GROMACS .gro file of C-alpha atoms in nm:
model
  202
    1LEU     CA    1   0.420   0.365   1.552
    2LEU     CA    2   0.100   0.176   1.437
    3ALA     CA    3  -0.112   0.483   1.515
    4ALA     CA    4   0.137   0.699   1.329
    5GLN     CA    5   0.066   0.498   1.017
    6GLU     CA    6  -0.300   0.599   1.030
    7GLY     CA    7  -0.200   0.952   1.116
    8ARG     CA    8   0.037   0.963   0.815
    9CYS     CA    9   0.334   1.088   1.034
   10LEU     CA   10   0.525   0.760   1.044
   11PRO     CA   11   0.873   0.901   0.925
   12GLU     CA   12   0.858   1.161   1.202
   13MET     CA   13   0.748   0.921   1.473
   14VAL     CA   14   1.018   0.675   1.380
   15SER     CA   15   1.279   0.947   1.417
   16VAL     CA   16   1.148   1.042   1.751
   17ALA     CA   17   1.140   0.684   1.873
   18ALA     CA   18   1.491   0.624   1.760
   19MET     CA   19   1.613   0.942   1.940
   20LEU     CA   20   1.442   0.829   2.262
   21SER     CA   21   1.613   0.488   2.234
   22SER     CA   22   1.960   0.646   2.274
   23GLU     CA   23   2.075   0.661   2.627
   24ARG     CA   24   2.293   0.972   2.572
   25LEU     CA   25   2.214   1.235   2.301
   26PHE     CA   26   2.384   1.542   2.460
   27VAL     CA   27   2.738   1.609   2.564
   28GLN     CA   28   2.765   1.623   2.938
   29GLY     CA   29   2.652   1.968   3.069
   30GLN     CA   30   2.502   2.075   2.733
   31GLY     CA   31   2.155   1.913   2.752
   32PRO     CA   32   1.821   2.103   2.749
   33GLY     CA   33   1.806   2.108   3.121
   34ASP     CA   34   2.155   2.261   3.150
   35VAL     CA   35   2.072   2.525   2.897
   36THR     CA   36   1.759   2.617   3.081
   37ALA     CA   37   1.944   2.623   3.416
   38ARG     CA   38   2.215   2.862   3.284
   39SER     CA   39   1.952   3.097   3.121
   40GLU     CA   40   1.778   3.119   3.459
   41GLY     CA   41   2.104   3.186   3.653
   42ARG     CA   42   2.096   2.847   3.819
   43GLN     CA   43   2.376   2.597   3.853
   44ALA     CA   44   2.400   2.386   3.540
   45GLY     CA   45   2.522   2.021   3.527
   46SER     CA   46   2.895   1.971   3.562
   47ALA     CA   47   3.096   1.955   3.237
   48PRO     CA   48   3.445   1.828   3.180
   49SER     CA   49   3.734   2.069   3.221
   50THR     CA   50   3.749   2.279   2.905
   51THR     CA   51   3.963   2.550   2.765
   52ALA     CA   52   3.826   2.909   2.711
   53GLU     CA   53   3.778   2.832   2.343
   54GLN     CA   54   3.585   2.520   2.423
   55GLN     CA   55   3.368   2.708   2.671
   56GLN     CA   56   3.286   2.961   2.398
   57GLN     CA   57   3.190   2.664   2.169
   58GLN     CA   58   2.963   2.535   2.436
   59GLN     CA   59   2.793   2.867   2.484
   60ARG     CA   60   2.725   2.898   2.117
   61ALA     CA   61   2.594   2.539   2.114
   62GLY     CA   62   2.369   2.619   2.399
   63ALA     CA   63   2.236   2.929   2.232
   64ARG     CA   64   2.141   2.726   1.926
   65LEU     CA   65   1.976   2.463   2.136
   66LYS     CA   66   1.782   2.731   2.328
   67ALA     CA   67   1.656   2.877   2.006
   68LEU     CA   68   1.498   2.535   1.913
   69MET     CA   69   1.361   2.499   2.265
   70GLU     CA   70   1.188   2.837   2.238
   71GLU     CA   71   0.949   2.700   1.995
   72GLY     CA   72   0.769   2.562   2.304
   73LEU     CA   73   0.649   2.241   2.135
   74GLY     CA   74   0.794   2.000   2.390
   75ASP     CA   75   1.090   1.761   2.414
   76HIS     CA   76   0.966   1.531   2.138
   77ILE     CA   77   0.955   1.798   1.886
   78LEU     CA   78   1.295   1.922   1.990
   79LEU     CA   79   1.442   1.586   1.933
   80LEU     CA   80   1.273   1.573   1.592
   81ARG     CA   81   1.416   1.914   1.493
   82LEU     CA   82   1.763   1.800   1.608
   83TRP     CA   83   1.739   1.480   1.401
   84GLU     CA   84   1.608   1.662   1.089
   85GLY     CA   85   1.890   1.913   1.123
   86TRP     CA   86   2.151   1.647   1.159
   87CYS     CA   87   2.010   1.456   0.861
   88ALA     CA   88   2.006   1.773   0.647
   89ALA     CA   89   2.370   1.831   0.746
   90GLY     CA   90   2.472   1.491   0.608
   91PHE     CA   91   2.509   1.335   0.956
   92ASN     CA   92   2.844   1.513   1.013
   93ARG     CA   93   3.016   1.575   1.344
   94ASP     CA   94   3.017   1.949   1.307
   95TYR     CA   95   2.637   1.970   1.343
   96CYS     CA   96   2.676   1.770   1.663
   97ARG     CA   97   2.937   1.983   1.802
   98ASP     CA   98   2.751   2.301   1.715
   99HIS     CA   99   2.436   2.183   1.903
  100GLY     CA  100   2.594   2.002   2.199
  101LEU     CA  101   2.503   1.661   2.073
  102ASP     CA  102   2.696   1.333   2.144
  103LEU     CA  103   2.810   1.192   1.809
  104ARG     CA  104   2.813   0.828   1.938
  105GLY     CA  105   2.466   0.863   2.080
  106MET     CA  106   2.333   1.014   1.755
  107ASN     CA  107   2.489   0.728   1.544
  108PHE     CA  108   2.315   0.483   1.775
  109ALA     CA  109   1.985   0.660   1.709
  110LYS     CA  110   2.062   0.648   1.340
  111ASP     CA  111   2.094   0.271   1.357
  112ILE     CA  112   1.784   0.220   1.562
  113ARG     CA  113   1.589   0.425   1.313
  114LYS     CA  114   1.703   0.211   1.024
  115GLN     CA  115   1.590  -0.103   1.212
  116LEU     CA  116   1.243   0.055   1.293
  117GLU     CA  117   1.201   0.145   0.933
  118GLY     CA  118   1.262  -0.206   0.824
  119VAL     CA  119   1.011  -0.339   1.074
  120MET     CA  120   0.746  -0.098   0.975
  121ALA     CA  121   0.799  -0.160   0.608
  122GLY     CA  122   0.746  -0.533   0.665
  123GLN     CA  123   0.429  -0.460   0.863
  124GLN     CA  124   0.289  -0.237   0.585
  125GLN     CA  125   0.352  -0.500   0.322
  126GLN     CA  126   0.188  -0.767   0.529
  127SER     CA  127  -0.117  -0.540   0.595
  128ARG     CA  128  -0.149  -0.465   0.217
  129HIS     CA  129  -0.138  -0.843   0.134
  130SER     CA  130  -0.406  -0.913   0.390
  131THR     CA  131  -0.629  -0.631   0.261
  132HIS     CA  132  -0.583  -0.762  -0.100
  133SER     CA  133  -0.669  -1.115  -0.007
  134ARG     CA  134  -0.987  -1.002   0.166
  135ALA     CA  135  -1.093  -0.770  -0.110
  136ALA     CA  136  -1.053  -1.031  -0.395
  137PRO     CA  137  -1.240  -1.352  -0.308
  138SER     CA  138  -1.304  -1.614  -0.571
  139GLY     CA  139  -1.641  -1.635  -0.743
  140ARG     CA  140  -1.688  -1.989  -0.617
  141GLY     CA  141  -1.640  -1.867  -0.265
  142ASP     CA  142  -1.908  -1.600  -0.314
  143GLN     CA  143  -2.158  -1.858  -0.432
  144ASP     CA  144  -2.075  -2.098  -0.145
  145SER     CA  145  -2.118  -1.813   0.111
  146ASN     CA  146  -2.449  -1.708  -0.031
  147PRO     CA  147  -2.674  -2.012  -0.095
  148ALA     CA  148  -2.951  -1.812  -0.259
  149GLU     CA  149  -2.705  -1.657  -0.502
  150GLY     CA  150  -2.564  -1.997  -0.589
  151ALA     CA  151  -2.906  -2.148  -0.644
  152ARG     CA  152  -2.997  -1.865  -0.876
  153HIS     CA  153  -2.669  -1.912  -1.063
  154ARG     CA  154  -2.725  -2.282  -1.097
  155GLN     CA  155  -3.087  -2.224  -1.205
  156GLY     CA  156  -2.972  -1.976  -1.468
  157ARG     CA  157  -2.722  -2.223  -1.609
  158SER     CA  158  -2.992  -2.490  -1.618
  159GLY     CA  159  -3.241  -2.267  -1.787
  160ALA     CA  160  -2.975  -2.161  -2.044
  161GLY     CA  161  -2.905  -2.538  -2.113
  162ASP     CA  162  -3.277  -2.610  -2.154
  163ALA     CA  163  -3.310  -2.324  -2.384
  164GLU     CA  164  -3.027  -2.451  -2.591
  165ALA     CA  165  -3.177  -2.798  -2.602
  166GLY     CA  166  -3.511  -2.652  -2.706
  167ASP     CA  167  -3.344  -2.457  -2.982
  168GLY     CA  168  -3.170  -2.769  -3.109
  169ALA     CA  169  -3.494  -2.976  -3.112
  170GLY     CA  170  -3.679  -2.694  -3.290
  171SER     CA  171  -3.409  -2.676  -3.554
  172GLY     CA  172  -3.427  -3.044  -3.607
  173ARG     CA  173  -3.800  -3.042  -3.655
  174ARG     CA  174  -3.767  -2.756  -3.901
  175ARG     CA  175  -3.505  -2.939  -4.105
  176HIS     CA  176  -3.722  -3.257  -4.110
  177ARG     CA  177  -4.025  -3.060  -4.227
  178ASP     CA  178  -3.839  -2.865  -4.489
  179GLY     CA  179  -3.689  -3.202  -4.619
  180LYS     CA  180  -4.032  -3.350  -4.657
  181GLU     CA  181  -4.160  -3.049  -4.841
  182ASP     CA  182  -3.865  -3.062  -5.087
  183ASP     CA  183  -3.931  -3.435  -5.156
  184HIS     CA  184  -4.308  -3.370  -5.205
  185ASP     CA  185  -4.227  -3.078  -5.459
  186ARG     CA  186  -3.980  -3.301  -5.654
  187SER     CA  187  -4.238  -3.584  -5.673
  188ARG     CA  188  -4.505  -3.342  -5.810
  189ARG     CA  189  -4.257  -3.189  -6.064
  190ARG     CA  190  -4.167  -3.544  -6.193
  191HIS     CA  191  -4.532  -3.643  -6.216
  192ARG     CA  192  -4.612  -3.322  -6.410
  193ASP     CA  193  -4.325  -3.366  -6.646
  194GLY     CA  194  -4.417  -3.723  -6.710
  195GLN     CA  195  -4.779  -3.638  -6.809
  196GLU     CA  196  -4.638  -3.361  -7.045
  197ASP     CA  197  -4.408  -3.613  -7.214
  198ASP     CA  198  -4.694  -3.866  -7.259
  199HIS     CA  199  -4.906  -3.583  -7.408
  200ASP     CA  200  -4.627  -3.478  -7.643
  201ARG     CA  201  -4.574  -3.830  -7.773
  202SER     CA  202  -4.940  -3.878  -7.839
   0.00000   0.00000   0.00000
């Protein structure tokens, strides 16, 4: 089932596994081996006493099963075809009768399949969570795992702090210089204005 996840055929493999888990899928005397034996003229497995009508029904079921077997893809694909057909028919008893399937055995496979689906869904969720955790580490963890990168990061922050401190000191010096120039200009203007007033009074 784990390999089926990678092969993207999990639903089909779950169906096959569930069918294989059932001890009895076919009505006695109507399994694939019985159908093959009758087609080859050999003695098939014993079946319960039946009426003529029931015998005809069994023959029709055998013919349908034989048609699926003639695909030649093996027993597992045969079980998959039978499951898919029963599912498409709404899990009714008529499909089982028409293909020689044991209804109780098929219902058991249905329950097993539901359980396997739940197990695999939980496994997929856990796998996605683990992948997400590995793919999204914290920035602090990256720096700790890479000393050189952490040192460059700290150096960059230190350089930025020094640059900001330098900018602050330069701004203070400029403000101090500009203030001194303003005071000097005001003093010269007052001195000039005072000389002009003295001249006017004279």
